[in-house]
GROMACS .gro file of N, CA and C in nm:
model
  399
    1UNK      N    1  11.885  -9.635  17.863
    1UNK     CA    2  12.023  -9.674  17.877
    1UNK      C    3  12.035  -9.824  17.897
    2UNK      N    4  11.940  -9.880  17.974
    2UNK     CA    5  11.943 -10.023  18.000
    2UNK      C    6  11.916 -10.102  17.872
    3UNK      N    7  11.826 -10.050  17.785
    3UNK     CA    8  11.796 -10.117  17.658
    3UNK      C    9  11.920 -10.118  17.569
    4UNK      N   10  11.995 -10.011  17.568
    4UNK     CA   11  12.117 -10.002  17.489
    4UNK      C   12  12.220 -10.104  17.539
    5UNK      N   13  12.232 -10.115  17.670
    5UNK     CA   14  12.326 -10.211  17.729
    5UNK      C   15  12.284 -10.354  17.695
    6UNK      N   16  12.156 -10.380  17.696
    6UNK     CA   17  12.104 -10.513  17.662
    6UNK      C   18  12.132 -10.546  17.516
    7UNK      N   19  12.118 -10.446  17.427
    7UNK     CA   20  12.146 -10.468  17.284
    7UNK      C   21  12.295 -10.495  17.264
    8UNK      N   22  12.381 -10.423  17.333
    8UNK     CA   23  12.525 -10.445  17.321
    8UNK      C   24  12.562 -10.584  17.369
    9UNK      N   25  12.500 -10.629  17.477
    9UNK     CA   26  12.528 -10.763  17.527
    9UNK      C   27  12.485 -10.867  17.426
   10UNK      N   28  12.372 -10.849  17.362
   10UNK     CA   29  12.325 -10.943  17.260
   10UNK      C   30  12.421 -10.945  17.141
   11UNK      N   31  12.467 -10.828  17.099
   11UNK     CA   32  12.561 -10.820  16.988
   11UNK      C   33  12.693 -10.886  17.027
   12UNK      N   34  12.739 -10.859  17.147
   12UNK     CA   35  12.863 -10.922  17.194
   12UNK      C   36  12.849 -11.073  17.199
   13UNK      N   37  12.733 -11.123  17.244
   13UNK     CA   38  12.710 -11.268  17.247
   13UNK      C   39  12.712 -11.327  17.107
   14UNK      N   40  12.646 -11.262  17.011
   14UNK     CA   41  12.647 -11.311  16.873
   14UNK      C   42  12.789 -11.312  16.817
   15UNK      N   43  12.863 -11.206  16.844
   15UNK     CA   44  13.002 -11.198  16.798
   15UNK      C   45  13.084 -11.310  16.860
   16UNK      N   46  13.068 -11.331  16.989
   16UNK     CA   47  13.142 -11.436  17.059
   16UNK      C   48  13.108 -11.574  17.003
   17UNK      N   49  12.980 -11.599  16.975
   17UNK     CA   50  12.940 -11.727  16.918
   17UNK      C   51  12.998 -11.746  16.778
   18UNK      N   52  12.999 -11.640  16.698
   18UNK     CA   53  13.055 -11.650  16.563
   18UNK      C   54  13.205 -11.678  16.569
   19UNK      N   55  13.275 -11.610  16.657
   19UNK     CA   56  13.419 -11.633  16.672
   19UNK      C   57  13.443 -11.775  16.721
   20UNK      N   58  13.364 -11.821  16.816
   20UNK     CA   59  13.380 -11.956  16.869
   20UNK      C   60  13.357 -12.060  16.760
   21UNK      N   61  13.254 -12.041  16.679
   21UNK     CA   62  13.225 -12.133  16.569
   21UNK      C   63  13.340 -12.131  16.468
   22UNK      N   64  13.388 -12.012  16.435
   22UNK     CA   65  13.498 -11.998  16.340
   22UNK      C   66  13.623 -12.070  16.392
   23UNK      N   67  13.653 -12.052  16.520
   23UNK     CA   68  13.771 -12.118  16.577
   23UNK      C   69  13.756 -12.269  16.577
   24UNK      N   70  13.635 -12.320  16.602
   24UNK     CA   71  13.614 -12.465  16.598
   24UNK      C   72  13.635 -12.518  16.457
   25UNK      N   73  13.585 -12.447  16.358
   25UNK     CA   74  13.600 -12.491  16.219
   25UNK      C   75  13.747 -12.486  16.178
   26UNK      N   76  13.812 -12.373  16.201
   26UNK     CA   77  13.953 -12.358  16.163
   26UNK      C   78  14.040 -12.458  16.239
   27UNK      N   79  14.019 -12.469  16.369
   27UNK     CA   80  14.096 -12.564  16.448
   27UNK      C   81  14.073 -12.707  16.403
   28UNK      N   82  13.948 -12.741  16.374
   28UNK     CA   83  13.917 -12.877  16.327
   28UNK      C   84  13.980 -12.907  16.193
   29UNK      N   85  13.978 -12.810  16.102
   29UNK     CA   86  14.041 -12.829  15.971
   29UNK      C   87  14.192 -12.848  15.987
   30UNK      N   88  14.254 -12.766  16.072
   30UNK     CA   89  14.398 -12.780  16.095
   30UNK      C   90  14.431 -12.916  16.155
   31UNK      N   91  14.354 -12.960  16.255
   31UNK     CA   92  14.379 -13.090  16.317
   31UNK      C   93  14.358 -13.201  16.215
   32UNK      N   94  14.253 -13.192  16.135
   32UNK     CA   95  14.225 -13.296  16.035
   32UNK      C   96  14.334 -13.307  15.929
   33UNK      N   97  14.371 -13.195  15.870
   33UNK     CA   98  14.477 -13.197  15.769
   33UNK      C   99  14.610 -13.237  15.832
   34UNK      N  100  14.635 -13.187  15.953
   34UNK     CA  101  14.757 -13.223  16.024
   34UNK      C  102  14.765 -13.373  16.050
   35UNK      N  103  14.653 -13.432  16.089
   35UNK     CA  104  14.650 -13.577  16.113
   35UNK      C  105  14.681 -13.654  15.985
   36UNK      N  106  14.625 -13.609  15.875
   36UNK     CA  107  14.649 -13.676  15.747
   36UNK      C  108  14.797 -13.667  15.709
   37UNK      N  109  14.861 -13.556  15.737
   37UNK     CA  110  15.002 -13.538  15.701
   37UNK      C  111  15.098 -13.598  15.805
   38UNK      N  112  15.055 -13.610  15.928
   38UNK     CA  113  15.147 -13.647  16.037
   38UNK      C  114  15.173 -13.797  16.043
   39UNK      N  115  15.276 -13.834  16.116
   39UNK     CA  116  15.304 -13.977  16.136
   39UNK      C  117  15.204 -14.045  16.228
   40UNK      N  118  15.106 -13.970  16.281
   40UNK     CA  119  15.006 -14.031  16.370
   40UNK      C  120  14.915 -14.128  16.294
   41UNK      N  121  14.902 -14.110  16.164
   41UNK     CA  122  14.822 -14.204  16.084
   41UNK      C  123  14.917 -14.296  16.008
   42UNK      N  124  14.897 -14.426  16.021
   42UNK     CA  125  14.991 -14.522  15.963
   42UNK      C  126  14.985 -14.525  15.811
   43UNK      N  127  14.875 -14.487  15.753
   43UNK     CA  128  14.857 -14.496  15.608
   43UNK      C  129  14.903 -14.371  15.535
   44UNK      N  130  14.936 -14.265  15.607
   44UNK     CA  131  14.964 -14.137  15.541
   44UNK      C  132  15.084 -14.141  15.449
   45UNK      N  133  15.184 -14.223  15.482
   45UNK     CA  134  15.305 -14.225  15.398
   45UNK      C  135  15.274 -14.273  15.257
   46UNK      N  136  15.210 -14.387  15.246
   46UNK     CA  137  15.184 -14.445  15.113
   46UNK      C  138  15.085 -14.362  15.033
   47UNK      N  139  14.988 -14.304  15.101
   47UNK     CA  140  14.878 -14.236  15.030
   47UNK      C  141  14.904 -14.087  15.010
   48UNK      N  142  14.971 -14.023  15.105
   48UNK     CA  143  14.983 -13.877  15.100
   48UNK      C  144  15.128 -13.829  15.093
   49UNK      N  145  15.207 -13.860  15.195
   49UNK     CA  146  15.339 -13.797  15.207
   49UNK      C  147  15.438 -13.839  15.099
   50UNK      N  148  15.447 -13.967  15.068
   50UNK     CA  149  15.542 -14.009  14.965
   50UNK      C  150  15.503 -13.953  14.828
   51UNK      N  151  15.375 -13.958  14.787
   51UNK     CA  152  15.342 -13.895  14.658
   51UNK      C  153  15.372 -13.744  14.655
   52UNK      N  154  15.344 -13.673  14.764
   52UNK     CA  155  15.375 -13.530  14.768
   52UNK      C  156  15.526 -13.509  14.759
   53UNK      N  157  15.602 -13.587  14.837
   53UNK     CA  158  15.749 -13.576  14.836
   53UNK      C  159  15.804 -13.611  14.698
   54UNK      N  160  15.750 -13.714  14.635
   54UNK     CA  161  15.795 -13.753  14.501
   54UNK      C  162  15.769 -13.640  14.401
   55UNK      N  163  15.650 -13.582  14.408
   55UNK     CA  164  15.616 -13.473  14.317
   55UNK      C  165  15.710 -13.354  14.336
   56UNK      N  166  15.736 -13.318  14.460
   56UNK     CA  167  15.828 -13.206  14.486
   56UNK      C  168  15.968 -13.239  14.437
   57UNK      N  169  16.015 -13.362  14.465
   57UNK     CA  170  16.146 -13.405  14.417
   57UNK      C  171  16.154 -13.405  14.266
   58UNK      N  172  16.048 -13.452  14.201
   58UNK     CA  173  16.044 -13.455  14.054
   58UNK      C  174  16.049 -13.314  13.997
   59UNK      N  175  15.970 -13.222  14.056
   59UNK     CA  176  15.969 -13.083  14.007
   59UNK      C  177  16.108 -13.020  14.019
   60UNK      N  178  16.174 -13.041  14.132
   60UNK     CA  179  16.308 -12.985  14.150
   60UNK      C  180  16.407 -13.052  14.056
   61UNK      N  181  16.390 -13.183  14.030
   61UNK     CA  182  16.483 -13.254  13.942
   61UNK      C  183  16.473 -13.207  13.797
   62UNK      N  184  16.367 -13.139  13.761
   62UNK     CA  185  16.356 -13.080  13.627
   62UNK      C  186  16.459 -12.968  13.612
   63UNK      N  187  16.495 -12.906  13.724
   63UNK     CA  188  16.594 -12.799  13.723
   63UNK      C  189  16.734 -12.855  13.746
   64UNK      N  190  16.747 -12.943  13.846
   64UNK     CA  191  16.877 -13.003  13.881
   64UNK      C  192  16.854 -13.150  13.915
   65UNK      N  193  16.881 -13.237  13.819
   65UNK     CA  194  16.851 -13.380  13.833
   65UNK      C  195  16.912 -13.447  13.956
   66UNK      N  196  17.036 -13.417  13.994
   66UNK     CA  197  17.094 -13.484  14.111
   66UNK      C  198  17.023 -13.452  14.244
   67UNK      N  199  16.942 -13.349  14.245
   67UNK     CA  200  16.875 -13.310  14.369
   67UNK      C  201  16.747 -13.389  14.396
   68UNK      N  202  16.708 -13.479  14.305
   68UNK     CA  203  16.581 -13.550  14.322
   68UNK      C  204  16.571 -13.618  14.459
   69UNK      N  205  16.665 -13.707  14.491
   69UNK     CA  206  16.655 -13.784  14.615
   69UNK      C  207  16.667 -13.697  14.740
   70UNK      N  208  16.766 -13.607  14.749
   70UNK     CA  209  16.772 -13.525  14.871
   70UNK      C  210  16.647 -13.439  14.891
   71UNK      N  211  16.596 -13.381  14.783
   71UNK     CA  212  16.476 -13.297  14.795
   71UNK      C  213  16.355 -13.382  14.830
   72UNK      N  214  16.346 -13.501  14.771
   72UNK     CA  215  16.234 -13.589  14.804
   72UNK      C  216  16.236 -13.626  14.952
   73UNK      N  217  16.354 -13.658  15.004
   73UNK     CA  218  16.364 -13.693  15.146
   73UNK      C  219  16.331 -13.574  15.236
   74UNK      N  220  16.379 -13.456  15.200
   74UNK     CA  221  16.347 -13.336  15.278
   74UNK      C  222  16.197 -13.305  15.272
   75UNK      N  223  16.137 -13.321  15.155
   75UNK     CA  224  15.994 -13.296  15.141
   75UNK      C  225  15.913 -13.397  15.222
   76UNK      N  226  15.957 -13.522  15.223
   76UNK     CA  227  15.889 -13.625  15.301
   76UNK      C  228  15.893 -13.590  15.450
   77UNK      N  229  16.012 -13.557  15.498
   77UNK     CA  230  16.026 -13.519  15.638
   77UNK      C  231  15.944 -13.393  15.666
   78UNK      N  232  15.949 -13.299  15.574
   78UNK     CA  233  15.876 -13.174  15.592
   78UNK      C  234  15.726 -13.192  15.600
   79UNK      N  235  15.669 -13.284  15.520
   79UNK     CA  236  15.525 -13.306  15.527
   79UNK      C  237  15.486 -13.366  15.662
   80UNK      N  238  15.569 -13.453  15.715
   80UNK     CA  239  15.541 -13.510  15.848
   80UNK      C  240  15.547 -13.404  15.957
   81UNK      N  241  15.650 -13.320  15.953
   81UNK     CA  242  15.663 -13.214  16.053
   81UNK      C  243  15.549 -13.113  16.037
   82UNK      N  244  15.516 -13.078  15.913
   82UNK     CA  245  15.405 -12.987  15.889
   82UNK      C  246  15.276 -13.042  15.950
   83UNK      N  247  15.254 -13.172  15.936
   83UNK     CA  248  15.135 -13.234  15.994
   83UNK      C  249  15.131 -13.221  16.145
   84UNK      N  250  15.244 -13.244  16.210
   84UNK     CA  251  15.249 -13.232  16.356
   84UNK      C  252  15.225 -13.087  16.398
   85UNK      N  253  15.287 -12.994  16.328
   85UNK     CA  254  15.268 -12.852  16.360
   85UNK      C  255  15.122 -12.812  16.340
   86UNK      N  256  15.060 -12.858  16.232
   86UNK     CA  257  14.920 -12.824  16.207
   86UNK      C  258  14.829 -12.881  16.315
   87UNK      N  259  14.857 -13.004  16.360
   87UNK     CA  260  14.777 -13.061  16.468
   87UNK      C  261  14.793 -12.979  16.596
   88UNK      N  262  14.913 -12.936  16.626
   88UNK     CA  263  14.938 -12.857  16.747
   88UNK      C  264  14.866 -12.722  16.739
   89UNK      N  265  14.879 -12.654  16.627
   89UNK     CA  266  14.814 -12.524  16.611
   89UNK      C  267  14.661 -12.540  16.614
   90UNK      N  268  14.609 -12.642  16.546
   90UNK     CA  269  14.465 -12.666  16.547
   90UNK      C  270  14.413 -12.697  16.686
   91UNK      N  271  14.487 -12.779  16.761
   91UNK     CA  272  14.445 -12.810  16.898
   91UNK      C  273  14.448 -12.685  16.985
   92UNK      N  274  14.546 -12.599  16.963
   92UNK     CA  275  14.552 -12.473  17.037
   92UNK      C  276  14.429 -12.390  17.007
   93UNK      N  277  14.390 -12.382  16.882
   93UNK     CA  278  14.269 -12.308  16.844
   93UNK      C  279  14.146 -12.367  16.911
   94UNK      N  280  14.139 -12.501  16.915
   94UNK     CA  281  14.020 -12.566  16.971
   94UNK      C  282  14.012 -12.555  17.123
   95UNK      N  283  14.124 -12.560  17.191
   95UNK     CA  284  14.123 -12.573  17.336
   95UNK      C  285  14.135 -12.442  17.412
   96UNK      N  286  14.186 -12.339  17.352
   96UNK     CA  287  14.200 -12.210  17.421
   96UNK      C  288  14.074 -12.128  17.404
   97UNK      N  289  14.029 -12.067  17.514
   97UNK     CA  290  13.911 -11.982  17.505
   97UNK      C  291  13.944 -11.851  17.435
   98UNK      N  292  14.059 -11.797  17.467
   98UNK     CA  293  14.105 -11.675  17.402
   98UNK      C  294  14.241 -11.702  17.344
   99UNK      N  295  14.262 -11.660  17.223
   99UNK     CA  296  14.389 -11.683  17.156
   99UNK      C  297  14.459 -11.549  17.136
  100UNK      N  298  14.573 -11.535  17.199
  100UNK     CA  299  14.651 -11.413  17.183
  100UNK      C  300  14.786 -11.452  17.125
  101UNK      N  301  14.863 -11.352  17.088
  101UNK     CA  302  14.997 -11.380  17.035
  101UNK      C  303  15.081 -11.453  17.140
  102UNK      N  304  15.053 -11.427  17.266
  102UNK     CA  305  15.127 -11.491  17.374
  102UNK      C  306  15.106 -11.643  17.373
  103UNK      N  307  14.989 -11.688  17.333
  103UNK     CA  308  14.958 -11.831  17.337
  103UNK      C  309  15.021 -11.908  17.222
  104UNK      N  310  15.056 -11.841  17.115
  104UNK     CA  311  15.115 -11.911  17.001
  104UNK      C  312  15.242 -11.840  16.961
  105UNK      N  313  15.349 -11.915  16.964
  105UNK     CA  314  15.472 -11.860  16.909
  105UNK      C  315  15.549 -11.973  16.841
  106UNK      N  316  15.630 -11.936  16.747
  106UNK     CA  317  15.699 -12.034  16.663
  106UNK      C  318  15.793 -12.121  16.744
  107UNK      N  319  15.864 -12.063  16.837
  107UNK     CA  320  15.961 -12.141  16.915
  107UNK      C  321  15.890 -12.252  16.994
  108UNK      N  322  15.780 -12.219  17.059
  108UNK     CA  323  15.707 -12.320  17.136
  108UNK      C  324  15.651 -12.428  17.044
  109UNK      N  325  15.596 -12.388  16.930
  109UNK     CA  326  15.541 -12.485  16.837
  109UNK      C  327  15.648 -12.580  16.786
  110UNK      N  328  15.763 -12.526  16.749
  110UNK     CA  329  15.872 -12.611  16.700
  110UNK      C  330  15.928 -12.700  16.810
  111UNK      N  331  15.932 -12.650  16.933
  111UNK     CA  332  15.978 -12.731  17.046
  111UNK      C  333  15.882 -12.848  17.070
  112UNK      N  334  15.753 -12.819  17.071
  112UNK     CA  335  15.654 -12.926  17.089
  112UNK      C  336  15.664 -13.026  16.974
  113UNK      N  337  15.682 -12.977  16.852
  113UNK     CA  338  15.696 -13.066  16.736
  113UNK      C  339  15.818 -13.155  16.751
  114UNK      N  340  15.930 -13.099  16.795
  114UNK     CA  341  16.051 -13.179  16.815
  114UNK      C  342  16.029 -13.284  16.923
  115UNK      N  343  15.962 -13.247  17.030
  115UNK     CA  344  15.933 -13.344  17.137
  115UNK      C  345  15.843 -13.455  17.086
  116UNK      N  346  15.736 -13.420  17.012
  116UNK     CA  347  15.649 -13.522  16.952
  116UNK      C  348  15.730 -13.615  16.863
  117UNK      N  349  15.817 -13.558  16.782
  117UNK     CA  350  15.897 -13.639  16.689
  117UNK      C  351  15.988 -13.735  16.764
  118UNK      N  352  16.052 -13.688  16.870
  118UNK     CA  353  16.141 -13.773  16.949
  118UNK      C  354  16.061 -13.885  17.016
  119UNK      N  355  15.945 -13.852  17.069
  119UNK     CA  356  15.860 -13.955  17.132
  119UNK      C  357  15.819 -14.060  17.030
  120UNK      N  358  15.774 -14.017  16.913
  120UNK     CA  359  15.732 -14.113  16.810
  120UNK      C  360  15.850 -14.197  16.762
  121UNK      N  361  15.966 -14.137  16.748
  121UNK     CA  362  16.085 -14.212  16.709
  121UNK      C  363  16.119 -14.317  16.815
  122UNK      N  364  16.116 -14.278  16.942
  122UNK     CA  365  16.145 -14.373  17.050
  122UNK      C  366  16.043 -14.487  17.051
  123UNK      N  367  15.915 -14.454  17.034
  123UNK     CA  368  15.812 -14.558  17.030
  123UNK      C  369  15.836 -14.654  16.915
  124UNK      N  370  15.876 -14.602  16.800
  124UNK     CA  371  15.903 -14.688  16.684
  124UNK      C  372  16.026 -14.774  16.707
  125UNK      N  373  16.132 -14.716  16.763
  125UNK     CA  374  16.255 -14.791  16.788
  125UNK      C  375  16.231 -14.906  16.886
  126UNK      N  376  16.153 -14.882  16.990
  126UNK     CA  377  16.127 -14.985  17.090
  126UNK      C  378  16.012 -15.077  17.053
  127UNK      N  379  15.959 -15.062  16.932
  127UNK     CA  380  15.855 -15.152  16.882
  127UNK      C  381  15.719 -15.132  16.946
  128UNK      N  382  15.693 -15.016  17.004
  128UNK     CA  383  15.565 -14.991  17.069
  128UNK      C  384  15.460 -14.937  16.972
  129UNK      N  385  15.501 -14.898  16.854
  129UNK     CA  386  15.407 -14.857  16.750
  129UNK      C  387  15.395 -14.976  16.655
  130UNK      N  388  15.275 -15.033  16.643
  130UNK     CA  389  15.261 -15.150  16.555
  130UNK      C  390  15.279 -15.112  16.408
  131UNK      N  391  15.346 -15.200  16.335
  131UNK     CA  392  15.364 -15.177  16.192
  131UNK      C  393  15.238 -15.223  16.120
  132UNK      N  394  15.196 -15.149  16.017
  132UNK     CA  395  15.071 -15.183  15.949
  132UNK      C  396  15.079 -15.313  15.869
  133UNK      N  397  15.199 -15.358  15.836
  133UNK     CA  398  15.211 -15.482  15.758
  133UNK      C  399  15.334 -15.558  15.797
   0.00000   0.00000   0.00000
């Protein structure tokens, strides 16, 4: 009986290590992609967000030409918000030992995203975020 218990503990340890490794990889990928999309990186607009927003605006303008600019602006804003949300979700994956539905919900994620956005906007308005050029 003791040998069986020891084998189960070893299997549980292997499973726990695999889950932990998986969460680190997934969380790291989310944080990395989120950082690239988010306003936290000064270069993301010129290299990533504006080209993505332009492409989305262009695709929609093939259907309805007057929608190019509004859709491009919405897509630009959306890529920035998506980046912040991805960083938040990735950090949650990395920092929580156990992840349950209780730990992640859409309302909390959107609230944190809105708070991050307001803080970044305030920092930019008061000149506390240096401009890259």
